[in-house]
Amino acid sequence: MRWAVAETGDGGVRLCPLTPDGQAAGPVVRESSLAEAVRSRPEVERWVWRSTAEIYRRLLAAGVRVARCYDVEAAEALLIGHEEGQSGQPRSLAAAWARLHGLPVPADPPVRAAETQPSLFDPGPVPLPPGTDEFSALLEVYAGQLARTARAEHPERMRLLLASESAGMLVATEMSRTGIPWRADVHRALLDGLLGERFPGGLEPRRMAELADEVSRAFGEGVRVRPDLPGDIIRAFARAGIPLSSTRKWELQQIDHPAVAPLLAYKTLYRLFTAHGWSWLQQWVHEGRFRPEYLPGGTVSGRWTANGGGALQIPKVIRQAVRADPGWRLVVADVDQMEPRVLAAVSRDRGLMEVAGTGEDLYAGLAARAFGGDRAQAKLALLGAIYGQTSGDALKHMADLRRRYPVAVAYVDDAARAGEEGRLVRTWLGRTCPPASMAPPDEAGLPQEEEGPAGYGSTSAARARGRFTRNFVVQGSAADWALLMLGALRHALARAGLRAELAFFQHDEVIVHCPADEAATVAEVITAAAATAGRIAFGPTPVRFPFTTAVVECYADAK
């Protein structure tokens, strides 16, 4: 049973049951409290509402959790991308209603700046036109979205994608409220040890100041170089007769000069000081928890991002501060070779599915079958196929991969060709790659390869888009699988009656915080959730998604 619910603006809500095609299946009821309206209807299987990020946050604050929801805004973002390749277009209820009526589409509000506390002046929902009832608009948009989903290229897959994206919104909201267990005292000790004494007035801490002096002295007496300014560094090396195109680590490491070692050390500490220093700790960690705001589907490939706090980029050294509560443990689980396994599942290449179905190291299995036992060659070839590397050793081994696994290589080749020709490219479930003008290649995390010979397209922009779409069909399908895994894990933990709580997720890693005596059960539940997600997403295939799992008190000990 599904129910729709919308707030009335005076603290109350209106709600009603729904038919399978999104129409009201009974009288519209008005109640004075959102939390009580939801709490008093445990029989509702799925709540249909405007925005999980807004509505569910308030329900959690009132102690109310729901099993499933349908997020109209999340669904609109996916549907407009699927239909027109217009990812990133306005997704609000008001925007969806305007599209339905052929009216000008209002822009979404700007993304709220990351803060430790919500501001009184945060923009509210995009308003509907005067005189338009929000609950009626919700029902109309929802029914329209169901009809649009039925017209998708693969309707059942699209329904699954919408459900999994909504499930991800629930998980993200719950994790933001739960937070990651964080020892501020350990963090401070790490900063004191690595950065040294702090000076007043926002000056660099002692160790950074010492390294900055070392860098300057390396260029000669009386020379002053600011190591935090790339232009200063490039000019200093130029005066020494060493041309640089950037101050990236890999380029500096190729230089034989006494400034390189202290400069690289400075850059490491600078990133720590600015991204996770004392100011970050004061802003983001409270009551033993780091509570970031996760943004599911924050990239076009479906990968999550975070609004401030750098939640998805916790440096290894700082992971020492992520510690379980007394008597509890962190169950840290990483998917093994996720994207190659996804390629096997979506391409239906029999040979690659056989390798991905054994549960063994995929690259080792691939090497034994096609690369004379050389795991490094096998990994280079397969990742080269996925990421579109067009030169070097990956290209040299691609012929072997293509002969042994032609269907898998053809799958990503076809995606690259479609991208270069400007056609829409979709993940297995239907998430759609936007037009080239809206998706720079680095947005999907692709390496920036040197230009190779012309492939299907005739311009560098076309070839760049081809590399983007080649990876998109794999990386995006992996993100879709991960959503289903998270949803299955969330439900399994609840069904088992465990105290365990989802604490962290990024791409191919999940952390569950649980009492020590639940850790073994949690590890088993994670494995089962991965199998469930693979079966639901890709149907009956032999492909397995094994995890490397560690039960630890400190996050740093899991790696």
Coordinates of C-alpha atoms in Angstrom, one line a residue:
M1 CA 0.0 0.0 0.0
R2 CA 1.3 3.5 -0.9
W3 CA 0.2 6.7 0.6
A4 CA 1.0 10.3 -0.5
V5 CA 1.7 12.9 2.1
A6 CA 2.3 16.7 1.7
E7 CA 2.6 19.5 4.3
T8 CA 0.0 22.2 4.4
G9 CA 2.2 25.1 5.4
D10 CA 0.7 25.5 8.9
G11 CA 2.5 22.5 10.5
G12 CA -0.1 20.0 9.4
V13 CA -0.3 17.5 6.5
R14 CA -2.7 16.1 4.0
L15 CA -2.5 12.4 3.0
C16 CA -4.3 9.6 1.3
P17 CA -3.9 6.1 0.0
L18 CA -3.0 5.6 -3.7
T19 CA -4.0 3.3 -6.5
P20 CA -1.3 1.5 -8.6
D21 CA -1.5 4.3 -11.2
G22 CA -1.1 7.1 -8.7
Q23 CA -4.7 8.2 -8.2
A24 CA -6.3 8.8 -4.8
A25 CA -7.7 5.6 -3.5
G26 CA -9.7 7.1 -0.7
P27 CA -10.6 10.4 1.0
V28 CA -7.8 13.0 1.6
V29 CA -7.2 13.2 5.4
R30 CA -5.8 16.2 7.2
E31 CA -3.8 15.8 10.3
S32 CA -2.0 18.3 12.5
S33 CA 1.4 16.5 12.8
L34 CA 3.6 14.9 10.1
A35 CA 5.3 12.6 12.6
E36 CA 2.0 11.3 14.1
A37 CA 0.4 10.9 10.7
V38 CA 3.2 8.6 9.6
R39 CA 3.8 6.9 13.0
S40 CA 0.1 5.9 13.3
R41 CA 0.1 4.1 9.9
P42 CA 2.7 1.3 10.2
E43 CA 0.9 -0.6 7.5
V44 CA 1.9 1.8 4.8
E45 CA 4.6 0.1 2.6
R46 CA 5.8 3.2 0.8
W47 CA 5.4 6.9 1.4
V48 CA 5.2 9.2 -1.6
W49 CA 6.5 12.7 -0.8
R50 CA 8.1 15.7 -2.3
S51 CA 11.7 15.4 -0.9
T52 CA 13.3 12.9 1.4
A53 CA 16.0 15.3 2.4
E54 CA 13.5 17.8 3.8
I55 CA 10.7 15.6 5.1
Y56 CA 12.5 12.5 6.4
R57 CA 15.0 14.6 8.4
R58 CA 12.1 16.0 10.4
L59 CA 10.6 12.5 10.9
L60 CA 13.9 11.2 12.2
A61 CA 14.1 14.1 14.6
A62 CA 10.7 13.0 16.0
G63 CA 11.9 9.4 16.3
V64 CA 9.9 8.1 13.2
R65 CA 11.6 5.8 10.7
V66 CA 10.0 4.5 7.5
A67 CA 10.8 1.4 5.5
R68 CA 10.4 2.8 2.0
C69 CA 9.6 6.0 0.2
Y70 CA 9.2 7.4 -3.3
D71 CA 11.0 10.7 -3.6
V72 CA 9.4 12.8 -6.3
E73 CA 12.3 15.1 -6.7
A74 CA 14.8 12.3 -7.1
A75 CA 12.6 10.6 -9.6
E76 CA 12.2 13.8 -11.6
A77 CA 15.9 14.2 -11.9
L78 CA 16.3 10.6 -13.3
L79 CA 13.3 10.8 -15.6
I80 CA 14.2 14.1 -17.2
G81 CA 17.6 12.7 -17.8
H82 CA 16.3 9.5 -19.3
E83 CA 13.8 11.1 -21.6
E84 CA 15.8 14.0 -22.9
G85 CA 19.4 13.5 -21.8
Q86 CA 19.0 16.7 -19.7
S87 CA 20.6 15.6 -16.4
G88 CA 21.0 18.5 -14.0
Q89 CA 17.8 20.2 -14.9
P90 CA 15.5 21.6 -12.2
R91 CA 14.0 18.7 -10.2
S92 CA 11.6 20.3 -7.7
L93 CA 7.9 19.5 -7.4
A94 CA 7.2 22.9 -8.9
A95 CA 9.5 22.2 -11.9
A96 CA 7.9 18.8 -12.5
W97 CA 4.4 20.3 -12.3
A98 CA 5.4 23.1 -14.7
R99 CA 6.8 20.6 -17.2
L100 CA 3.5 18.6 -16.9
H101 CA 1.6 21.7 -17.9
G102 CA 3.9 23.1 -20.5
L103 CA 4.8 26.2 -18.4
P104 CA 8.2 27.9 -17.8
V105 CA 10.2 25.7 -15.5
P106 CA 11.4 27.4 -12.3
A107 CA 15.1 27.0 -11.3
D108 CA 16.0 25.0 -8.3
P109 CA 17.3 27.0 -5.3
P110 CA 21.1 27.2 -4.9
V111 CA 22.7 24.4 -3.0
R112 CA 22.8 25.3 0.7
A113 CA 26.3 26.1 1.9
A114 CA 27.6 23.5 4.2
E115 CA 27.1 24.4 7.8
T116 CA 27.1 22.7 11.2
Q117 CA 23.6 24.1 11.9
P118 CA 20.8 24.9 9.4
S119 CA 20.3 28.6 8.8
L120 CA 17.1 30.4 9.5
F121 CA 17.5 31.9 6.0
D122 CA 18.0 28.6 4.0
P123 CA 15.8 28.7 0.9
G124 CA 12.6 26.7 1.2
P125 CA 11.0 24.6 -1.5
V126 CA 10.5 26.2 -4.8
P127 CA 6.9 27.7 -4.6
L128 CA 4.2 26.5 -6.9
P129 CA 2.2 29.1 -8.8
P130 CA -0.3 31.0 -6.7
G131 CA -3.5 29.1 -6.1
T132 CA -2.0 25.7 -6.8
D133 CA -2.6 23.2 -4.1
E134 CA 0.6 21.3 -3.2
F135 CA -1.1 18.0 -2.4
S136 CA -3.0 18.0 -5.7
A137 CA 0.2 18.9 -7.5
L138 CA 2.0 16.0 -5.7
L139 CA -0.6 13.5 -6.8
E140 CA -0.6 14.9 -10.4
V141 CA 3.2 14.8 -10.7
Y142 CA 3.4 11.4 -9.2
A143 CA 0.8 9.9 -11.6
G144 CA 2.6 11.6 -14.5
Q145 CA 5.9 10.1 -13.4
L146 CA 4.4 6.6 -13.2
A147 CA 3.2 7.1 -16.8
R148 CA 6.6 8.4 -18.0
T149 CA 8.3 5.4 -16.3
A150 CA 6.0 3.0 -18.2
R151 CA 7.3 4.6 -21.5
A152 CA 11.0 4.2 -20.6
E153 CA 13.2 2.0 -22.7
H154 CA 13.1 -0.7 -20.1
P155 CA 10.2 0.1 -17.7
E156 CA 11.0 -2.5 -15.1
R157 CA 14.6 -1.5 -14.8
M158 CA 13.6 2.2 -14.6
R159 CA 11.1 1.4 -11.8
L160 CA 13.9 -0.4 -10.0
L161 CA 16.3 2.6 -10.4
L162 CA 13.7 5.0 -9.1
A163 CA 13.1 2.8 -6.1
S164 CA 16.8 2.4 -5.4
E165 CA 17.5 6.1 -5.7
S166 CA 14.7 6.8 -3.2
A167 CA 16.1 4.1 -0.9
G168 CA 19.5 5.8 -1.1
M169 CA 17.9 9.1 0.0
L170 CA 16.6 7.3 3.1
V171 CA 20.0 5.8 3.9
A172 CA 21.8 9.1 3.3
T173 CA 19.4 11.0 5.6
E174 CA 19.8 8.4 8.3
M175 CA 23.6 8.3 8.1
S176 CA 23.7 12.1 8.3
R177 CA 21.8 12.0 11.5
T178 CA 23.7 9.0 13.0
G179 CA 27.1 10.3 12.1
I180 CA 30.5 8.6 12.0
P181 CA 32.0 7.9 15.4
W182 CA 34.9 10.3 15.8
R183 CA 37.5 10.9 18.5
A184 CA 38.2 14.6 18.6
D185 CA 41.1 14.1 21.1
V186 CA 42.8 11.6 18.8
H187 CA 42.4 14.0 15.9
R188 CA 43.9 16.9 17.8
A189 CA 46.9 14.8 18.9
L190 CA 47.5 13.8 15.2
L191 CA 47.4 17.4 14.2
D192 CA 49.7 18.5 17.0
G193 CA 52.2 15.8 16.1
L194 CA 52.1 16.3 12.3
L195 CA 51.7 20.1 12.1
G196 CA 53.4 21.3 15.3
E197 CA 52.6 24.4 17.4
R198 CA 49.9 26.7 16.2
F199 CA 50.5 30.4 16.0
P200 CA 47.9 33.1 16.5
G201 CA 46.4 35.1 13.7
G202 CA 45.8 32.2 11.4
L203 CA 49.5 31.8 10.6
E204 CA 50.9 28.5 9.4
P205 CA 51.7 26.0 12.1
R206 CA 55.3 25.4 13.0
R207 CA 56.2 22.4 10.9
M208 CA 54.7 24.0 7.7
A209 CA 56.6 27.2 8.4
E210 CA 59.8 25.2 8.7
L211 CA 59.2 23.3 5.5
A212 CA 58.4 26.6 3.7
D213 CA 61.7 28.0 4.8
E214 CA 63.5 24.8 3.5
V215 CA 61.9 25.3 0.1
S216 CA 63.0 28.9 -0.1
R217 CA 66.6 28.1 1.0
A218 CA 66.8 25.4 -1.6
F219 CA 66.5 28.1 -4.3
G220 CA 69.3 30.2 -2.8
E221 CA 70.1 32.7 -0.1
G222 CA 67.7 35.6 0.1
V223 CA 65.0 33.9 -2.0
R224 CA 61.5 33.8 -0.7
V225 CA 59.1 31.3 -2.3
R226 CA 55.5 30.7 -1.2
P227 CA 55.0 26.9 -1.5
D228 CA 51.2 27.3 -1.3
L229 CA 51.3 29.4 -4.5
P230 CA 51.8 27.3 -7.7
G231 CA 52.9 30.3 -9.6
D232 CA 55.7 31.0 -7.2
I233 CA 56.9 27.5 -7.4
I234 CA 56.8 27.4 -11.2
R235 CA 58.7 30.7 -11.5
A236 CA 61.3 29.6 -8.9
F237 CA 62.0 26.4 -10.8
A238 CA 62.1 28.3 -14.1
R239 CA 64.8 30.6 -12.6
A240 CA 66.7 27.4 -11.8
G241 CA 66.4 26.3 -15.4
I242 CA 63.8 23.7 -14.8
P243 CA 60.5 24.2 -16.7
L244 CA 57.3 23.0 -15.1
S245 CA 53.8 22.8 -16.5
S246 CA 52.2 22.3 -13.1
T247 CA 53.0 21.6 -9.5
R248 CA 51.4 18.2 -9.5
K249 CA 53.1 15.5 -7.4
W250 CA 53.9 13.2 -10.3
E251 CA 55.7 16.0 -12.2
L252 CA 57.7 17.2 -9.2
Q253 CA 58.9 13.7 -8.4
Q254 CA 60.7 13.6 -11.8
I255 CA 62.9 16.6 -10.8
D256 CA 66.3 16.3 -9.2
H257 CA 66.4 19.4 -7.0
P258 CA 66.7 20.0 -3.2
A259 CA 63.4 21.9 -3.1
V260 CA 61.4 18.9 -4.2
A261 CA 61.4 16.8 -0.9
P262 CA 60.4 19.7 1.4
L263 CA 57.9 21.0 -1.1
L264 CA 56.1 17.6 -1.4
A265 CA 56.1 17.3 2.4
Y266 CA 54.6 20.9 2.6
K267 CA 51.9 20.1 0.1
T268 CA 50.9 17.0 2.1
L269 CA 50.6 19.0 5.4
Y270 CA 48.9 21.9 3.6
R271 CA 46.1 19.6 2.4
L272 CA 45.8 18.3 6.0
F273 CA 45.8 21.7 7.6
T274 CA 43.2 23.2 5.2
A275 CA 40.9 20.2 4.7
H276 CA 41.0 18.5 8.1
G277 CA 42.8 20.8 10.4
W278 CA 41.7 22.4 13.7
S279 CA 39.0 24.6 12.1
W280 CA 37.5 21.6 10.4
L281 CA 37.4 19.7 13.7
Q282 CA 35.7 22.5 15.5
Q283 CA 33.1 22.9 12.7
W284 CA 32.2 19.3 11.9
V285 CA 32.7 17.1 15.0
H286 CA 30.3 17.4 17.8
E287 CA 29.3 15.0 20.6
G288 CA 31.7 12.3 19.3
R289 CA 30.3 12.3 15.7
F290 CA 31.1 13.7 12.3
R291 CA 27.7 14.3 10.6
P292 CA 28.2 15.1 6.9
E293 CA 25.3 15.8 4.5
Y294 CA 25.4 13.2 1.9
L295 CA 24.1 13.9 -1.6
P296 CA 23.1 10.7 -3.4
G297 CA 23.4 10.9 -7.2
G298 CA 25.7 13.9 -6.7
T299 CA 27.5 13.1 -9.9
V300 CA 26.0 12.2 -13.3
S301 CA 27.3 8.6 -12.9
G302 CA 25.2 8.2 -9.7
R303 CA 28.1 8.3 -7.3
W304 CA 27.5 10.1 -4.1
T305 CA 29.0 13.4 -3.1
A306 CA 28.8 15.4 0.2
N307 CA 27.9 19.0 1.0
G308 CA 31.0 20.1 2.8
G309 CA 33.2 18.3 5.3
G310 CA 35.0 16.2 2.8
A311 CA 33.2 13.1 4.0
L312 CA 34.2 11.0 1.0
Q313 CA 37.9 12.0 1.1
I314 CA 39.0 11.2 4.6
P315 CA 42.8 11.0 4.5
K316 CA 44.4 7.8 5.7
V317 CA 46.2 9.5 8.6
I318 CA 43.0 11.1 9.9
R319 CA 41.2 7.7 9.8
Q320 CA 43.0 7.0 13.1
A321 CA 40.4 9.3 14.7
V322 CA 37.4 7.2 13.4
R323 CA 36.9 4.9 16.3
A324 CA 34.1 2.7 17.5
D325 CA 32.3 3.5 20.7
P326 CA 33.4 1.4 23.8
G327 CA 32.2 -2.1 23.3
W328 CA 31.3 -1.5 19.7
R329 CA 33.2 -2.3 16.4
L330 CA 33.4 -0.9 12.9
V331 CA 32.6 -3.5 10.2
V332 CA 34.5 -2.1 7.2
A333 CA 33.6 -3.8 3.9
D334 CA 35.1 -3.1 0.4
V335 CA 33.8 -4.6 -2.7
D336 CA 36.5 -6.5 -4.6
Q337 CA 37.0 -5.3 -8.2
M338 CA 33.5 -3.9 -8.4
E339 CA 33.6 -2.3 -11.8
P340 CA 35.1 -5.3 -13.7
R341 CA 32.4 -7.5 -12.1
V342 CA 29.7 -5.1 -13.1
L343 CA 31.1 -5.1 -16.7
A344 CA 30.8 -8.9 -16.7
A345 CA 27.2 -8.7 -15.5
V346 CA 26.0 -6.0 -17.9
S347 CA 27.8 -7.3 -21.0
R348 CA 26.7 -10.9 -20.5
D349 CA 30.2 -12.0 -21.7
R350 CA 30.2 -15.7 -20.8
G351 CA 33.9 -16.0 -20.3
L352 CA 34.1 -12.9 -18.1
M353 CA 31.1 -13.9 -16.1
E354 CA 32.8 -17.3 -15.4
V355 CA 35.8 -15.5 -14.0
A356 CA 33.7 -13.1 -12.0
G357 CA 31.6 -16.0 -10.6
T358 CA 34.4 -17.9 -8.9
G359 CA 34.8 -15.6 -5.9
E360 CA 38.6 -15.6 -6.5
D361 CA 40.7 -12.5 -7.2
L362 CA 39.3 -11.4 -10.6
Y363 CA 42.5 -10.2 -12.0
A364 CA 44.4 -13.3 -11.0
G365 CA 41.6 -15.4 -12.6
L366 CA 41.8 -13.4 -15.7
A367 CA 45.6 -13.7 -15.9
A368 CA 45.4 -17.4 -15.6
R369 CA 43.1 -17.7 -18.5
A370 CA 44.4 -15.1 -20.9
F371 CA 47.6 -13.4 -19.8
G372 CA 50.0 -16.2 -19.0
G373 CA 49.5 -15.7 -15.3
D374 CA 50.6 -12.1 -15.3
R375 CA 48.1 -10.4 -13.0
A376 CA 49.5 -6.9 -13.6
Q377 CA 48.9 -7.3 -17.3
A378 CA 45.4 -8.6 -16.9
K379 CA 44.5 -5.7 -14.6
L380 CA 46.0 -3.1 -16.9
A381 CA 44.2 -4.5 -19.9
L382 CA 40.7 -4.7 -18.3
L383 CA 40.9 -1.3 -16.7
G384 CA 42.2 0.1 -20.0
A385 CA 39.1 -1.3 -21.7
I386 CA 36.8 0.3 -19.0
Y387 CA 38.6 3.7 -18.9
G388 CA 39.5 4.0 -22.5
Q389 CA 43.3 4.2 -22.3
T390 CA 44.5 4.4 -25.9
S391 CA 48.2 4.2 -25.5
G392 CA 51.0 2.4 -23.6
D393 CA 50.9 -1.1 -22.2
A394 CA 47.1 -1.2 -21.8
L395 CA 46.8 -0.9 -25.6
K396 CA 49.4 -3.6 -26.1
H397 CA 47.4 -6.1 -24.0
M398 CA 44.0 -5.1 -25.3
A399 CA 44.2 -7.4 -28.3
D400 CA 44.5 -10.4 -25.9
L401 CA 41.5 -9.2 -23.9
R402 CA 39.5 -8.6 -27.1
R403 CA 40.2 -12.1 -28.4
R404 CA 39.3 -13.8 -25.1
Y405 CA 36.4 -11.6 -24.0
P406 CA 35.0 -10.1 -27.2
V407 CA 31.5 -9.4 -25.9
A408 CA 32.7 -7.5 -22.8
V409 CA 35.1 -5.3 -24.8
A410 CA 32.4 -4.7 -27.5
Y411 CA 30.0 -3.5 -24.8
V412 CA 32.3 -0.6 -23.7
D413 CA 33.4 0.0 -27.3
D414 CA 29.7 0.4 -28.3
A415 CA 29.2 2.9 -25.4
A416 CA 32.2 4.9 -26.6
R417 CA 31.0 4.9 -30.1
A418 CA 27.5 6.1 -29.0
G419 CA 29.1 8.8 -27.0
E420 CA 31.3 10.1 -29.7
E421 CA 28.3 10.2 -32.1
G422 CA 26.3 12.3 -29.6
R423 CA 23.8 9.6 -28.7
L424 CA 22.3 9.0 -25.3
V425 CA 24.1 6.4 -23.2
R426 CA 22.5 4.6 -20.3
T427 CA 23.5 2.5 -17.3
W428 CA 22.0 -1.0 -17.0
L429 CA 19.0 0.3 -15.0
G430 CA 18.5 3.5 -17.1
R431 CA 20.5 6.3 -15.6
T432 CA 21.4 8.5 -18.6
C433 CA 24.6 10.3 -19.5
P434 CA 24.0 14.0 -20.2
P435 CA 25.1 15.7 -23.4
A436 CA 28.8 16.4 -23.9
S437 CA 28.4 20.1 -23.1
M438 CA 27.1 19.2 -19.6
A439 CA 29.5 16.5 -18.6
P440 CA 33.3 17.1 -18.7
P441 CA 35.2 13.9 -18.8
D442 CA 36.7 14.4 -15.3
E443 CA 33.3 14.5 -13.7
A444 CA 33.1 10.7 -13.7
G445 CA 36.5 10.4 -12.2
L446 CA 38.2 9.5 -15.5
P447 CA 41.9 9.7 -15.9
Q448 CA 42.9 12.4 -18.4
E449 CA 44.6 10.4 -21.1
E450 CA 46.9 11.8 -23.7
E451 CA 45.3 12.2 -27.1
G452 CA 45.5 9.0 -29.2
P453 CA 44.6 8.4 -32.8
A454 CA 41.1 9.3 -34.0
G455 CA 38.6 6.6 -33.2
Y456 CA 34.9 6.8 -34.0
G457 CA 34.8 10.6 -33.8
S458 CA 36.9 13.1 -35.7
T459 CA 37.5 15.7 -32.9
S460 CA 39.2 15.6 -29.5
A461 CA 35.9 16.6 -27.9
A462 CA 34.2 13.6 -29.4
R463 CA 36.9 11.2 -28.3
A464 CA 36.8 12.7 -24.8
R465 CA 33.0 12.1 -24.7
G466 CA 33.6 8.5 -25.9
R467 CA 36.0 7.9 -23.0
F468 CA 33.4 9.4 -20.7
T469 CA 30.6 7.2 -21.9
R470 CA 32.8 4.1 -22.1
N471 CA 33.3 4.3 -18.4
F472 CA 29.8 5.7 -17.6
V473 CA 28.0 2.5 -18.5
V474 CA 30.2 0.6 -16.1
Q475 CA 30.7 3.1 -13.3
G476 CA 27.1 4.2 -13.4
S477 CA 25.8 0.6 -13.3
A478 CA 28.1 0.0 -10.4
A479 CA 26.6 3.0 -8.6
D480 CA 23.1 1.6 -9.3
W481 CA 24.2 -1.8 -7.9
A482 CA 25.6 -0.1 -4.8
L483 CA 22.3 1.6 -4.1
L484 CA 20.5 -1.7 -4.2
M485 CA 23.1 -3.2 -1.9
L486 CA 22.7 -0.3 0.6
G487 CA 18.9 -0.7 0.5
A488 CA 19.1 -4.5 1.0
L489 CA 21.6 -4.0 3.9
R490 CA 19.4 -1.4 5.6
H491 CA 16.4 -3.7 5.5
A492 CA 18.3 -6.8 6.6
L493 CA 19.8 -5.0 9.6
A494 CA 16.3 -3.9 10.6
R495 CA 14.7 -7.3 10.1
A496 CA 17.4 -8.9 12.2
G497 CA 16.6 -6.6 15.1
L498 CA 20.2 -5.5 15.4
R499 CA 21.5 -2.4 17.1
A500 CA 23.9 -2.0 14.2
E501 CA 23.8 1.3 12.3
L502 CA 25.0 2.3 8.8
A503 CA 27.7 4.8 9.5
F504 CA 29.5 5.5 6.2
F505 CA 29.3 4.8 2.5
Q506 CA 31.5 5.8 -0.5
H507 CA 31.4 4.2 -3.9
D508 CA 32.6 0.6 -3.1
E509 CA 33.0 0.8 0.7
V510 CA 30.5 0.6 3.5
I511 CA 31.0 0.9 7.3
V512 CA 28.6 -0.4 9.8
H513 CA 28.9 0.6 13.5
C514 CA 27.7 -2.2 15.8
P515 CA 28.1 -3.8 19.2
A516 CA 31.0 -6.2 19.2
D517 CA 28.8 -9.3 19.6
E518 CA 26.9 -8.3 16.4
A519 CA 30.0 -7.9 14.2
A520 CA 30.0 -11.5 12.8
T521 CA 26.3 -11.3 12.0
V522 CA 26.8 -7.9 10.3
A523 CA 29.5 -9.2 8.1
E524 CA 27.2 -12.1 7.0
V525 CA 24.4 -9.6 6.3
I526 CA 26.6 -7.5 4.1
T527 CA 27.6 -10.5 2.0
A528 CA 24.0 -11.5 1.6
A529 CA 23.0 -7.9 0.7
A530 CA 25.6 -7.9 -2.1
A531 CA 24.2 -11.1 -3.5
T532 CA 20.6 -9.8 -3.3
A533 CA 21.6 -6.6 -5.1
G534 CA 23.4 -8.5 -7.9
R535 CA 20.3 -10.7 -8.4
I536 CA 17.8 -7.9 -8.4
A537 CA 19.9 -5.5 -10.6
F538 CA 21.3 -7.9 -13.2
G539 CA 19.0 -10.9 -13.1
P540 CA 20.3 -14.5 -13.0
T541 CA 24.0 -14.3 -13.7
P542 CA 26.9 -16.3 -12.1
V543 CA 28.7 -13.0 -11.2
R544 CA 29.5 -12.6 -7.5
F545 CA 30.3 -9.4 -5.6
P546 CA 32.6 -10.5 -2.7
F547 CA 33.7 -8.1 0.0
T548 CA 37.0 -7.8 1.8
T549 CA 35.7 -7.3 5.4
A550 CA 37.5 -6.1 8.5
V551 CA 36.1 -5.9 12.0
V552 CA 38.1 -3.2 13.8
E553 CA 37.9 -0.6 16.5
C554 CA 39.8 2.0 14.4
Y555 CA 39.1 2.7 10.7
A556 CA 42.8 3.1 10.0
D557 CA 43.3 -0.6 11.0
A558 CA 41.0 -1.8 8.2
K559 CA 43.4 -0.8 5.4

